[in-house]
Coordinates of C-alpha atoms in Angstrom, one line a residue:
M160 CA -7.8 -37.7 61.9
I161 CA -10.4 -38.5 59.2
T162 CA -11.5 -34.9 59.1
R163 CA -7.9 -33.6 58.8
S164 CA -7.2 -36.0 56.0
R165 CA -10.4 -35.0 54.2
L166 CA -9.4 -31.3 54.5
M167 CA -6.0 -32.1 53.0
W168 CA -7.6 -33.8 50.0
M169 CA -10.0 -30.9 49.5
A170 CA -7.1 -28.5 49.5
L171 CA -5.1 -30.6 47.1
L172 CA -8.1 -30.8 44.7
S173 CA -8.5 -27.1 44.9
V174 CA -4.9 -26.5 43.9
L175 CA -5.2 -29.0 41.0
F176 CA -8.4 -27.3 39.8
V177 CA -6.7 -23.9 39.8
L178 CA -3.7 -25.3 38.1
A179 CA -5.8 -26.9 35.4
Q180 CA -7.7 -23.6 34.8
T181 CA -4.4 -21.8 34.5
L182 CA -3.0 -24.4 31.9
I183 CA -6.3 -24.1 29.9
A184 CA -6.0 -20.3 29.9
Q185 CA -2.4 -20.5 28.8
A186 CA -3.2 -23.0 26.0
R187 CA -6.0 -20.8 24.6
P188 CA -4.6 -18.3 22.1
E189 CA -5.0 -14.7 23.3
S190 CA -5.8 -13.6 19.7
L191 CA -6.7 -15.2 16.4
A192 CA -4.7 -12.5 14.6
P193 CA -1.6 -14.7 13.9
L194 CA -3.7 -17.4 12.4
A195 CA -5.8 -15.0 10.3
E196 CA -2.6 -13.2 9.1
R197 CA -1.1 -16.5 8.0
I198 CA -4.1 -17.9 6.0
S199 CA -5.8 -14.7 4.7
P200 CA -3.5 -14.2 1.6
S201 CA -5.1 -17.4 0.2
V202 CA -8.6 -16.1 0.4
V203 CA -10.0 -14.2 -2.6
N204 CA -12.9 -12.0 -3.6
I205 CA -14.8 -13.0 -6.7
T206 CA -16.7 -10.6 -9.0
T207 CA -18.7 -12.0 -11.8
S208 CA -20.2 -10.1 -14.8
T209 CA -23.1 -11.3 -16.9
L210 CA -24.6 -9.7 -20.1
V211 CA -28.3 -9.4 -19.6
E212 CA -30.8 -8.5 -22.3
G213 CA -32.3 -5.1 -22.2
R214 CA -35.6 -4.6 -20.4
T215 CA -38.7 -5.1 -22.5
G216 CA -42.3 -4.5 -22.0
P217 CA -44.3 -1.4 -21.2
Q218 CA -42.2 1.7 -21.6
G219 CA -44.3 4.4 -20.0
I220 CA -46.5 5.1 -23.0
V221 CA -48.5 8.4 -22.8
P222 CA -51.5 9.5 -24.9
E223 CA -50.6 11.0 -28.2
G224 CA -50.6 14.8 -27.9
S225 CA -49.9 14.7 -24.2
P226 CA -47.6 17.5 -22.9
F227 CA -45.4 14.7 -21.6
E228 CA -45.1 13.0 -24.9
D229 CA -41.8 14.6 -26.0
F230 CA -40.3 14.0 -22.5
F231 CA -41.0 10.3 -22.5
R232 CA -39.9 9.9 -26.2
E233 CA -36.5 11.5 -25.3
F234 CA -36.2 9.3 -22.2
Q235 CA -36.9 6.1 -24.2
D236 CA -34.5 7.1 -27.0
R237 CA -31.7 7.5 -24.4
N238 CA -32.3 4.0 -23.0
N239 CA -33.4 2.2 -26.2
D240 CA -30.4 3.0 -28.4
G241 CA -30.0 -0.6 -29.7
E242 CA -30.9 -1.7 -33.2
N243 CA -34.4 -0.6 -34.2
G244 CA -34.8 1.2 -30.9
T245 CA -34.6 -2.0 -28.9
P246 CA -33.3 -1.8 -25.3
R247 CA -29.5 -2.2 -25.2
P248 CA -28.1 -5.1 -23.2
R249 CA -26.7 -4.3 -19.8
R250 CA -24.2 -6.0 -17.5
S251 CA -25.2 -7.5 -14.1
S252 CA -22.5 -8.1 -11.5
A253 CA -22.4 -10.4 -8.4
L254 CA -19.9 -10.9 -5.6
G255 CA -18.7 -13.9 -3.8
S256 CA -15.6 -15.5 -2.2
G257 CA -13.2 -18.3 -2.8
F258 CA -9.8 -19.7 -1.8
V259 CA -6.6 -20.8 -3.5
I260 CA -5.7 -24.5 -3.1
S261 CA -2.5 -24.7 -5.2
E262 CA 0.4 -22.5 -6.1
D263 CA -0.3 -22.8 -9.8
G264 CA -3.7 -21.0 -9.4
Y265 CA -6.6 -23.4 -8.7
I266 CA -9.4 -21.7 -6.8
V267 CA -12.4 -23.2 -5.1
T268 CA -15.8 -21.5 -4.7
N269 CA -19.5 -22.2 -4.9
N270 CA -21.1 -23.0 -8.2
H271 CA -23.9 -20.5 -7.6
V272 CA -21.3 -17.7 -7.3
I273 CA -20.1 -18.1 -10.9
E274 CA -23.1 -19.8 -12.6
G275 CA -23.9 -18.2 -15.9
A276 CA -21.1 -15.6 -15.6
D277 CA -19.5 -14.3 -18.8
E278 CA -16.5 -12.9 -16.9
I279 CA -14.9 -13.9 -13.6
V280 CA -12.5 -11.6 -11.9
I281 CA -10.4 -12.7 -8.9
E282 CA -9.3 -10.0 -6.4
F283 CA -6.4 -11.2 -4.2
F284 CA -5.8 -10.3 -0.6
P285 CA -2.9 -7.8 -0.1
G286 CA 0.2 -9.8 0.6
N287 CA -0.2 -12.6 -2.0
G288 CA 2.4 -10.9 -4.2
Q289 CA 0.0 -10.8 -7.2
P290 CA -1.6 -8.1 -9.3
E291 CA -4.7 -6.8 -7.6
E292 CA -7.0 -8.6 -10.0
L293 CA -6.7 -11.6 -12.4
K294 CA -9.3 -13.1 -14.7
A295 CA -10.3 -16.7 -14.1
T296 CA -11.6 -19.5 -16.2
V297 CA -14.0 -22.3 -15.1
V298 CA -12.3 -25.7 -14.9
G299 CA -15.5 -27.5 -13.9
T300 CA -18.7 -27.3 -11.7
D301 CA -20.8 -29.6 -9.7
P302 CA -24.3 -28.2 -9.0
K303 CA -25.2 -31.2 -6.7
T304 CA -22.7 -30.0 -4.1
D305 CA -22.6 -26.4 -5.3
I306 CA -18.9 -26.5 -5.8
A307 CA -16.9 -24.9 -8.7
L308 CA -13.2 -25.1 -9.6
L309 CA -11.5 -22.0 -11.2
K310 CA -8.1 -21.4 -12.6
V311 CA -6.0 -18.2 -12.9
E312 CA -2.6 -17.7 -14.6
A313 CA -0.3 -16.0 -12.2
E314 CA 3.2 -14.7 -12.8
S315 CA 4.6 -16.2 -9.6
P316 CA 3.5 -19.0 -7.2
L317 CA 0.4 -18.3 -5.2
K318 CA 0.0 -18.7 -1.5
F319 CA -2.5 -21.4 -0.9
V320 CA -4.3 -23.4 1.9
K321 CA -4.8 -27.1 2.4
F322 CA -7.9 -29.1 3.1
G323 CA -8.3 -30.7 6.5
N324 CA -10.2 -33.8 7.6
S325 CA -13.7 -32.6 8.3
D326 CA -14.6 -35.9 9.9
T327 CA -12.5 -34.9 12.9
A328 CA -14.4 -31.6 13.4
K329 CA -16.4 -31.9 16.6
V330 CA -19.4 -29.9 17.9
G331 CA -17.8 -27.1 20.0
D332 CA -14.6 -26.8 18.0
W333 CA -13.5 -23.3 17.2
V334 CA -13.7 -22.3 13.5
I335 CA -13.0 -19.2 11.4
A336 CA -15.0 -18.1 8.4
M337 CA -13.3 -15.7 5.8
G338 CA -14.7 -14.0 2.8
N339 CA -16.3 -10.9 1.3
P340 CA -19.6 -10.4 3.2
L341 CA -22.1 -8.0 1.6
G342 CA -19.3 -6.8 -0.7
Q343 CA -17.5 -5.1 2.1
G344 CA -14.1 -6.6 1.4
F345 CA -12.1 -9.2 3.2
S346 CA -13.6 -10.1 6.6
V347 CA -12.9 -12.6 9.4
S348 CA -15.5 -14.1 11.8
A349 CA -15.1 -16.7 14.4
G350 CA -17.5 -19.2 16.0
I351 CA -17.8 -22.9 16.8
V352 CA -19.1 -26.0 15.1
S353 CA -22.8 -26.1 16.1
A354 CA -23.7 -29.4 14.4
R355 CA -22.4 -32.0 12.0
N356 CA -23.8 -33.9 9.0
R357 CA -26.6 -31.5 8.2
A358 CA -28.6 -32.2 5.0
L359 CA -30.4 -29.3 3.2
S360 CA -31.7 -30.6 -0.1
G361 CA -29.2 -32.8 -2.0
S362 CA -28.4 -36.5 -1.8
Y363 CA -24.7 -35.7 -1.3
D364 CA -25.0 -33.1 1.3
D365 CA -22.8 -33.1 4.4
Y366 CA -22.9 -29.7 5.9
I367 CA -21.1 -28.4 9.0
Q368 CA -23.3 -26.0 10.8
T369 CA -21.6 -23.0 12.5
D370 CA -22.5 -19.8 14.3
A371 CA -19.5 -18.0 12.8
A372 CA -21.1 -15.0 11.0
I373 CA -21.8 -15.9 7.3
N374 CA -23.6 -13.4 5.1
R375 CA -24.3 -12.9 1.4
G376 CA -20.9 -12.6 -0.3
N377 CA -19.3 -15.1 2.0
S378 CA -20.5 -17.9 -0.4
G379 CA -17.6 -19.9 -1.6
G380 CA -15.3 -18.8 1.1
P381 CA -13.4 -21.2 3.4
L382 CA -14.2 -22.4 6.9
F383 CA -10.9 -22.9 8.8
N384 CA -10.1 -25.0 11.8
M385 CA -7.5 -23.7 14.4
D386 CA -4.7 -25.4 12.4
G387 CA -5.5 -23.2 9.4
E388 CA -6.9 -26.1 7.4
V389 CA -10.1 -25.8 5.3
V390 CA -12.8 -28.0 6.8
G391 CA -15.7 -26.5 4.9
V392 CA -16.8 -24.3 2.1
N393 CA -19.3 -21.6 3.2
T394 CA -22.5 -22.2 1.2
A395 CA -25.7 -21.2 2.8
I396 CA -27.4 -19.5 5.8
L397 CA -30.7 -20.0 7.5
S398 CA -32.2 -16.6 8.0
P399 CA -35.6 -14.9 8.0
N400 CA -34.1 -11.5 7.0
G401 CA -31.2 -12.4 4.7
G402 CA -28.6 -11.6 7.3
S403 CA -26.6 -13.9 9.7
I404 CA -28.5 -15.1 12.7
G405 CA -25.8 -17.6 13.7
I406 CA -27.0 -20.5 11.6
G407 CA -24.6 -21.0 8.7
F408 CA -23.8 -24.1 6.6
S409 CA -20.4 -25.1 5.1
M410 CA -20.0 -28.1 2.8
A411 CA -17.7 -30.5 4.6
S412 CA -14.2 -30.7 3.1
N413 CA -14.2 -34.5 2.8
V414 CA -17.0 -34.1 0.2
V415 CA -15.4 -31.1 -1.5
T416 CA -12.0 -32.7 -1.9
K417 CA -13.5 -35.6 -3.9
V418 CA -15.4 -33.3 -6.1
V419 CA -12.4 -31.0 -6.7
D420 CA -10.1 -33.9 -7.6
Q421 CA -12.6 -35.1 -10.2
L422 CA -13.1 -31.6 -11.6
R423 CA -9.4 -31.1 -11.8
E424 CA -8.8 -34.4 -13.6
F425 CA -11.8 -34.6 -15.8
G426 CA -13.5 -31.2 -15.8
E427 CA -16.7 -32.9 -14.5
T428 CA -17.8 -35.3 -11.8
R429 CA -17.9 -39.1 -12.3
R430 CA -20.1 -40.6 -9.6
G431 CA -20.8 -44.3 -9.1
W432 CA -24.3 -45.6 -10.0
L433 CA -25.9 -48.7 -8.6
G434 CA -29.2 -48.4 -10.5
V435 CA -31.8 -49.1 -7.9
R436 CA -34.7 -47.2 -6.3
I437 CA -34.7 -47.4 -2.6
Q438 CA -36.5 -46.4 0.6
D439 CA -35.6 -46.4 4.3
V440 CA -36.4 -49.5 6.4
T441 CA -39.0 -48.5 9.0
E442 CA -39.8 -50.4 12.2
D443 CA -42.9 -51.9 10.6
V444 CA -41.1 -53.0 7.5
A445 CA -38.3 -54.5 9.6
E446 CA -40.7 -56.5 11.7
A447 CA -42.7 -57.7 8.7
M448 CA -39.5 -58.9 6.9
G449 CA -38.0 -60.5 10.0
L450 CA -35.1 -58.1 10.3
D451 CA -33.5 -57.6 13.8
E452 CA -33.4 -53.8 13.4
A453 CA -34.6 -51.0 11.2
K454 CA -31.4 -50.5 9.2
G455 CA -30.4 -50.7 5.6
A456 CA -32.0 -49.6 2.3
L457 CA -35.0 -51.4 0.9
I458 CA -35.0 -51.8 -2.9
T459 CA -38.4 -50.8 -4.4
D460 CA -37.5 -51.1 -8.1
V461 CA -34.6 -52.3 -10.2
P462 CA -34.6 -50.7 -13.7
D463 CA -32.1 -51.6 -16.4
G464 CA -28.6 -51.0 -15.1
P465 CA -25.8 -52.4 -13.0
A466 CA -27.9 -53.8 -10.2
K467 CA -30.3 -55.6 -12.6
D468 CA -27.4 -57.1 -14.5
A469 CA -25.9 -58.3 -11.2
G470 CA -29.1 -59.9 -10.0
L471 CA -30.4 -57.5 -7.3
L472 CA -34.2 -57.7 -6.9
A473 CA -37.0 -55.5 -5.7
G474 CA -37.6 -56.4 -2.1
D475 CA -33.9 -57.0 -1.3
V476 CA -32.6 -55.0 1.7
I477 CA -29.1 -53.7 1.2
L478 CA -27.2 -54.2 4.5
S479 CA -23.7 -53.6 3.4
F480 CA -22.0 -51.9 0.4
D481 CA -18.3 -52.4 -0.4
G482 CA -17.6 -53.5 3.2
V483 CA -19.5 -50.6 4.9
E484 CA -22.7 -51.2 6.8
V485 CA -25.7 -49.3 5.4
D486 CA -27.7 -47.4 8.0
D487 CA -30.2 -45.6 5.6
T488 CA -30.8 -44.6 2.1
R489 CA -29.0 -41.2 2.4
G490 CA -25.8 -42.9 3.6
L491 CA -26.0 -45.5 0.7
V492 CA -26.5 -42.8 -2.0
R493 CA -23.5 -40.8 -0.8
Q494 CA -21.3 -43.9 -0.5
V495 CA -22.3 -45.2 -4.0
G496 CA -21.7 -41.7 -5.5
E497 CA -18.2 -41.5 -3.9
T498 CA -17.2 -44.9 -5.3
T499 CA -15.1 -45.2 -8.5
V500 CA -17.1 -45.8 -11.7
G501 CA -16.4 -49.3 -13.0
K502 CA -15.4 -50.7 -9.6
A503 CA -16.8 -54.2 -8.8
V504 CA -18.2 -54.0 -5.2
R505 CA -19.7 -56.6 -2.9
V506 CA -23.3 -55.8 -1.9
V507 CA -24.7 -57.8 1.0
V508 CA -28.5 -58.0 0.9
Y509 CA -31.2 -59.6 3.1
R510 CA -33.4 -61.9 0.9
D511 CA -35.8 -64.7 1.8
G512 CA -34.9 -64.7 5.5
G513 CA -31.1 -64.8 5.0
T514 CA -28.2 -62.8 3.6
Q515 CA -26.6 -63.0 0.1
T516 CA -23.6 -61.3 -1.4
V517 CA -23.9 -59.9 -4.9
L518 CA -21.0 -58.5 -7.0
V519 CA -22.0 -55.4 -8.8
T520 CA -19.9 -53.4 -11.3
L521 CA -20.9 -49.7 -10.9
G522 CA -22.0 -47.6 -13.8
R523 CA -21.8 -43.8 -14.0
R524 CA -24.6 -41.7 -12.6
E525 CA -24.1 -38.8 -15.0
D526 CA -24.5 -41.1 -18.0
A527 CA -27.7 -42.5 -16.5
E528 CA -29.1 -39.1 -15.9
R529 CA -28.4 -38.0 -19.5
E530 CA -30.2 -41.1 -20.8
E531 CA -33.2 -40.3 -18.6
T532 CA -33.3 -36.7 -20.0
E533 CA -33.2 -38.0 -23.5
E534 CA -36.1 -40.5 -22.8
E535 CA -38.2 -37.6 -21.5
T536 CA -38.4 -36.0 -25.0
T537 CA -40.8 -37.1 -27.8
E538 CA -39.6 -38.7 -31.0
D539 CA -39.5 -35.4 -32.8
G540 CA -37.2 -33.9 -30.2
A541 CA -39.8 -31.6 -28.6
P542 CA -40.1 -31.7 -24.8
S543 CA -42.9 -33.9 -23.5
V544 CA -45.9 -32.4 -21.7
S545 CA -44.7 -31.3 -18.2
E546 CA -48.0 -30.5 -16.5
K547 CA -51.5 -31.8 -16.6
D548 CA -54.8 -31.5 -14.8
V549 CA -56.5 -34.9 -14.2
L550 CA -58.8 -36.4 -11.6
G551 CA -58.8 -33.1 -9.8
L552 CA -55.1 -33.0 -9.5
T553 CA -52.5 -30.8 -11.2
L554 CA -49.5 -33.1 -11.8
Q555 CA -45.9 -32.6 -13.0
V556 CA -43.2 -35.1 -13.7
L557 CA -40.6 -35.2 -10.9
N558 CA -37.4 -33.3 -11.8
D559 CA -34.4 -32.2 -9.8
D560 CA -36.0 -28.9 -8.9
L561 CA -39.2 -30.6 -7.6
R562 CA -37.1 -33.3 -5.8
S563 CA -35.2 -30.5 -4.0
E564 CA -38.4 -28.6 -3.2
L565 CA -40.2 -31.6 -1.9
G566 CA -37.3 -33.1 -0.1
V567 CA -37.4 -36.5 -1.9
G568 CA -34.5 -38.6 -2.9
E569 CA -32.8 -38.1 -6.3
D570 CA -33.7 -41.7 -7.2
E571 CA -37.4 -41.1 -6.6
T572 CA -39.6 -41.1 -9.8
G573 CA -43.2 -40.4 -10.3
L574 CA -45.7 -37.5 -10.6
A575 CA -45.6 -34.6 -8.2
V576 CA -49.0 -33.1 -7.1
T577 CA -48.6 -29.4 -7.4
N578 CA -52.3 -28.5 -6.8
V579 CA -55.6 -30.1 -5.8
D580 CA -59.0 -29.0 -6.7
E581 CA -60.8 -28.5 -3.3
T582 CA -64.1 -29.6 -4.8
S583 CA -62.7 -32.9 -6.1
E584 CA -62.8 -36.4 -4.7
A585 CA -59.0 -36.3 -4.5
F586 CA -59.2 -33.5 -2.0
E587 CA -61.8 -35.3 0.1
K588 CA -59.6 -38.3 0.3
G589 CA -56.7 -36.3 1.6
L590 CA -54.4 -35.7 -1.4
R591 CA -52.5 -32.5 -1.1
A592 CA -49.9 -30.5 -3.0
G593 CA -46.5 -32.1 -2.3
D594 CA -47.7 -35.7 -2.6
V595 CA -45.9 -37.9 -5.1
I596 CA -47.8 -40.5 -7.1
T597 CA -45.4 -43.4 -7.9
E598 CA -47.9 -46.1 -9.1
A599 CA -51.3 -46.2 -10.9
G600 CA -53.1 -49.4 -11.4
Q601 CA -50.3 -51.1 -9.5
Q602 CA -47.8 -50.2 -12.2
K603 CA -45.0 -47.6 -12.0
V604 CA -45.7 -44.2 -13.5
T605 CA -42.7 -42.0 -14.5
S606 CA -44.5 -39.7 -17.0
L607 CA -47.9 -38.2 -17.6
A608 CA -48.3 -40.5 -20.6
D609 CA -47.9 -43.5 -18.2
L610 CA -50.8 -42.2 -16.2
D611 CA -53.0 -41.6 -19.2
A612 CA -52.3 -45.2 -20.3
R613 CA -53.3 -46.6 -16.9
I614 CA -56.5 -44.6 -17.0
E615 CA -57.4 -45.9 -20.4
E616 CA -56.5 -49.5 -19.4
A617 CA -58.8 -49.2 -16.4
K618 CA -61.7 -47.9 -18.4
E619 CA -61.2 -50.5 -21.1
A620 CA -61.3 -53.2 -18.4
G621 CA -64.6 -51.8 -17.1
R622 CA -63.2 -50.5 -13.8
K623 CA -64.8 -47.4 -12.3
S624 CA -61.8 -46.3 -10.2
L625 CA -58.0 -46.2 -10.4
L626 CA -55.8 -47.3 -7.6
L627 CA -52.9 -44.8 -6.9
L628 CA -49.9 -45.4 -4.7
V629 CA -49.2 -42.0 -3.1
R630 CA -46.1 -41.1 -1.1
R631 CA -46.0 -38.2 1.4
N632 CA -42.7 -37.6 3.3
G633 CA -41.6 -41.0 2.1
E634 CA -44.7 -42.8 3.6
P635 CA -46.8 -44.7 1.1
R636 CA -50.6 -45.2 1.0
F637 CA -53.1 -46.3 -1.6
V638 CA -55.9 -44.1 -2.8
A639 CA -58.7 -45.1 -5.2
L640 CA -60.1 -42.3 -7.3
N641 CA -63.3 -42.5 -9.3
L642 CA -62.8 -42.3 -13.1
E643 CA -66.4 -41.3 -13.8
G644 CA -66.3 -38.0 -12.1

């Protein structure tokens, strides 16, 4: 009886399994063609044109009297027909993709697609009911997220697509990438979400990784979910040969929409600014400070700004910002940047063994960055010295390019080591290119002049060495270098 009952259950389970497989097969679309047909009219090709100065330098000079002299002179005259024989300017073109987000002609693409362009031409997909091409103007750009907003003036309403909620995209979900790969025209590729919340180099990065084929020319094109909503903007690929190997990155739509809204309203971004320098809380730091777990953002410095005005201190650990728990520095930087400028927010910090709540009115990051840039110039307006060899080290002041190259946070300040003399004491003590010096003589250094001042102070005090605080991959260590070498 038991055996018979078990056989009946097994048979029932088999039937249910077959039925489930049938239902899944029926739910899966047989083709992506209907979806592609519906959303493709909103995807555009973008061609940019830039006026480039004529080539200068050696022009194939031959000895006077050579039998080839007349030939080369004639060749140069044909190419150097500018004023006084100078090379004439030429036009350089580039290709990319984009997509229409409103019927009145707003178009989203990557900043690197249109950066520096003198002319931007939009080519519409057949079926949008527009002329084949329209010229576009730049509404605004955001290099930090590589997003640009364009505008065309069309004679009739444009077909457009809507943004979806990228936070609902899960690993394994089907997605479609559309654009103009390698200048071959409109193209569709399909794949899945391979990973979420990828960071490449910026503090505001939130990339969706996908194996849908993305190649050069796809930049700025949309990444769609199966509902035809844009969940990402195709931005970059990881490839040893320049072609798609199934590792592409699309900036998440929930980041893009905030940037686009600001560009549309103000023509520029307006990010919140807290005004602190921070680092992640490691297990060792958490134990030393008496924290239950290694979470939050440790304040290492509080320069003049909103945080200092509100009473935040170096050594505070930010546990919560505007009601949201802080896991690490990257999450805090993104959240602060996405918060409205001028908003008063509650910041919960861990201080002296307990928690305190501080009310901070946020400033604007772009204003703070402009002030930093102005301070980095000398009184006569000339740029300050940007590189120097000292103590066996070649040093440069940290800038956005170096921060991106070294993978350090945008709030990090100091001197980047770009080269180390292999015969120097610095090399023997383990300093290497890529290290960042943040303190000298137990004082902050943000410029080469600061370091020179610390060296002079040490010598005047009769000290034979200078103590440096060096960070590598975010980890600090002290190194003492001899000043008499």
